[in-house]
Amino acid sequence: MGLEKEKSDTSIIMDEDEYNRSIEPILSKKGKISAAPPDRDPNDINAHLKVGFDDVIAEPSSTHSFDKVWIGSHAVFELVKYVFYRLLTTLLAVPMAFILGLVFGVLSCIHIWLVMPVIQGFMMALPSVQLVWRSLTDTFVAPLFHSMGKSLSSVHVKTTHN
């Protein structure tokens, strides 16, 4: 009885990748599978830099150049943009990464070991300073303004129109 129940609960689960329904051999698909390139800007920090040829050069419908000129200029634009970006990143990426790593490392160190301890020290000392400040203002400033208010409350201003 227990054996029959166990057999009825079992099933075979296969993914679509594991079970090939077509008649093509599985080995022929191995060459077609390619991993998607990693997203190097997952937070879309540089979304404004996704500039294409149509974003920079556009001809209105009333004026068009020759099709070959348009296609050639599009190809030259994309090629020059690609080559110069690769050339400049080859020359500047490693030194800039070094400099920016150094800058952000120094800023992190200063923030962690200098700024935050000073802020925490102020936050610990502020209740005492607040108590002293309140007693000083209650002792010296409040009576002064209270007496000034009483003496100036008897002053009446009249305006006359000529």
C-alpha positions as MATLAB code, in Angstrom:
seq = 'MGLEKEKSDTSIIMDEDEYNRSIEPILSKKGKISAAPPDRDPNDINAHLKVGFDDVIAEPSSTHSFDKVWIGSHAVFELVKYVFYRLLTTLLAVPMAFILGLVFGVLSCIHIWLVMPVIQGFMMALPSVQLVWRSLTDTFVAPLFHSMGKSLSSVHVKTTHN';
ca = [
       0.000    0.000    0.000;
       2.686    2.482    0.910;
       4.655    1.517   -2.201;
       1.744    2.304   -4.548;
       1.236    5.739   -2.999;
       4.917    6.557   -3.369;
       4.873    5.617   -7.068;
       1.856    7.793   -7.823;
       3.463   10.890   -6.262;
       6.668   10.747   -8.298;
       7.010   12.579  -11.591;
       9.794   13.527  -13.973;
      10.493   17.231  -14.419;
      12.636   18.292  -17.359;
      13.569   21.761  -18.495;
      13.192   22.827  -22.106;
      16.976   22.948  -22.456;
      17.379   19.360  -21.318;
      14.620   17.949  -23.505;
      15.190   18.637  -27.172;
      11.975   18.230  -29.186;
      13.506   18.979  -32.558;
      15.194   16.388  -34.726;
      18.434   18.366  -34.920;
      21.334   16.841  -33.076;
      22.178   18.498  -29.794;
      25.821   18.989  -30.808;
      24.862   21.349  -33.632;
      23.348   23.797  -31.124;
      26.495   23.974  -29.009;
      28.117   26.488  -31.368;
      25.032   28.722  -31.450;
      24.822   29.194  -27.688;
      26.598   32.338  -26.562;
      26.399   34.050  -23.247;
      24.988   37.553  -23.187;
      27.623   40.195  -22.538;
      27.605   41.451  -18.952;
      25.830   44.723  -18.258;
      28.645   47.120  -17.397;
      26.243   49.919  -16.395;
      23.546   48.166  -14.338;
      22.507   51.389  -12.562;
      22.218   53.399  -15.808;
      24.696   56.004  -14.595;
      25.707   56.865  -18.153;
      22.326   56.637  -19.863;
      22.922   60.079  -21.382;
      25.955   58.740  -23.281;
      24.011   56.227  -25.362;
      24.419   58.369  -28.443;
      23.881   57.019  -31.903;
      24.284   58.481  -35.369;
      20.607   59.455  -35.538;
      20.927   61.385  -32.269;
      23.741   63.546  -33.634;
      23.058   63.895  -37.366;
      19.535   64.111  -38.686;
      18.245   65.254  -42.041;
      14.741   66.655  -42.213;
      12.368   65.116  -44.716;
      12.662   68.147  -47.010;
      16.443   67.806  -47.468;
      18.191   64.495  -48.005;
      21.665   63.706  -49.171;
      22.446   60.831  -51.493;
      21.753   57.419  -49.955;
      25.359   56.300  -50.425;
      26.608   59.438  -48.641;
      24.172   58.870  -45.769;
      25.169   55.206  -45.391;
      28.874   56.031  -45.694;
      28.711   58.850  -43.151;
      26.810   56.571  -40.772;
      29.480   53.881  -41.155;
      32.330   56.382  -40.694;
      30.668   57.881  -37.598;
      30.203   54.487  -35.938;
      33.701   53.313  -36.896;
      35.475   56.456  -35.662;
      33.444   56.472  -32.446;
      34.274   52.798  -31.858;
      37.998   53.116  -32.689;
      38.599   56.295  -30.696;
      36.691   55.000  -27.685;
      38.754   51.822  -27.716;
      41.989   53.750  -28.252;
      41.286   56.265  -25.477;
      40.155   53.612  -23.016;
      43.254   51.587  -23.807;
      45.437   54.589  -23.003;
      43.486   56.118  -20.125;
      41.471   53.386  -18.385;
      44.208   51.908  -16.216;
      45.758   55.240  -15.104;
      42.310   56.744  -14.419;
      41.247   53.629  -12.509;
      44.425   53.931  -10.435;
      43.863   57.641   -9.730;
      40.153   57.242   -8.952;
      40.843   54.219   -6.765;
      43.404   56.274   -4.877;
      41.014   59.245   -4.517;
      38.074   57.143   -3.350;
      40.319   55.155   -1.022;
      41.612   58.349    0.593;
      38.084   59.788    0.835;
      36.797   56.585    2.405;
      39.662   56.530    4.898;
      39.120   60.178    5.843;
      35.383   59.655    6.191;
      35.705   56.479    8.274;
      38.615   57.475   10.511;
      38.212   61.257   10.790;
      34.805   62.653    9.855;
      32.549   60.096   11.526;
      34.441   60.022   14.856;
      34.321   63.836   15.015;
      30.588   63.832   14.230;
      29.947   61.148   16.840;
      31.957   63.162   19.382;
      29.863   66.247   18.651;
      26.665   64.223   18.911;
      27.786   62.969   22.340;
      28.764   66.459   23.533;
      25.740   68.336   22.135;
      23.281   67.490   24.939;
      25.693   69.005   27.477;
      26.316   72.037   25.265;
      22.566   72.432   24.761;
      21.996   72.449   28.520;
      24.717   75.073   29.095;
      23.482   77.200   26.181;
      19.888   77.100   27.428;
      20.941   78.155   30.942;
      23.069   81.023   29.526;
      20.231   82.327   27.362;
      17.749   81.985   30.230;
      20.122   83.891   32.545;
      21.350   86.720   30.279;
      19.442   87.023   27.020;
      15.847   86.333   28.109;
      15.739   89.012   30.853;
      17.255   91.570   28.489;
      14.657   91.010   25.794;
      11.887   90.765   28.383;
      12.779   94.203   29.794;
      13.165   95.663   26.289;
       9.734   94.336   25.385;
       8.141   95.887   28.501;
       9.771   99.266   27.942;
       8.988   99.400   24.237;
       5.404   98.215   24.664;
       4.384  101.696   25.839;
       5.591  103.308   22.619;
       2.735  104.209   20.251;
       3.296  105.180   16.648;
       0.839  107.415   14.800;
       0.931  107.971   11.101;
      -0.483  111.111    9.528;
      -1.237  111.725    5.905;
      -0.445  115.177    4.481;
];
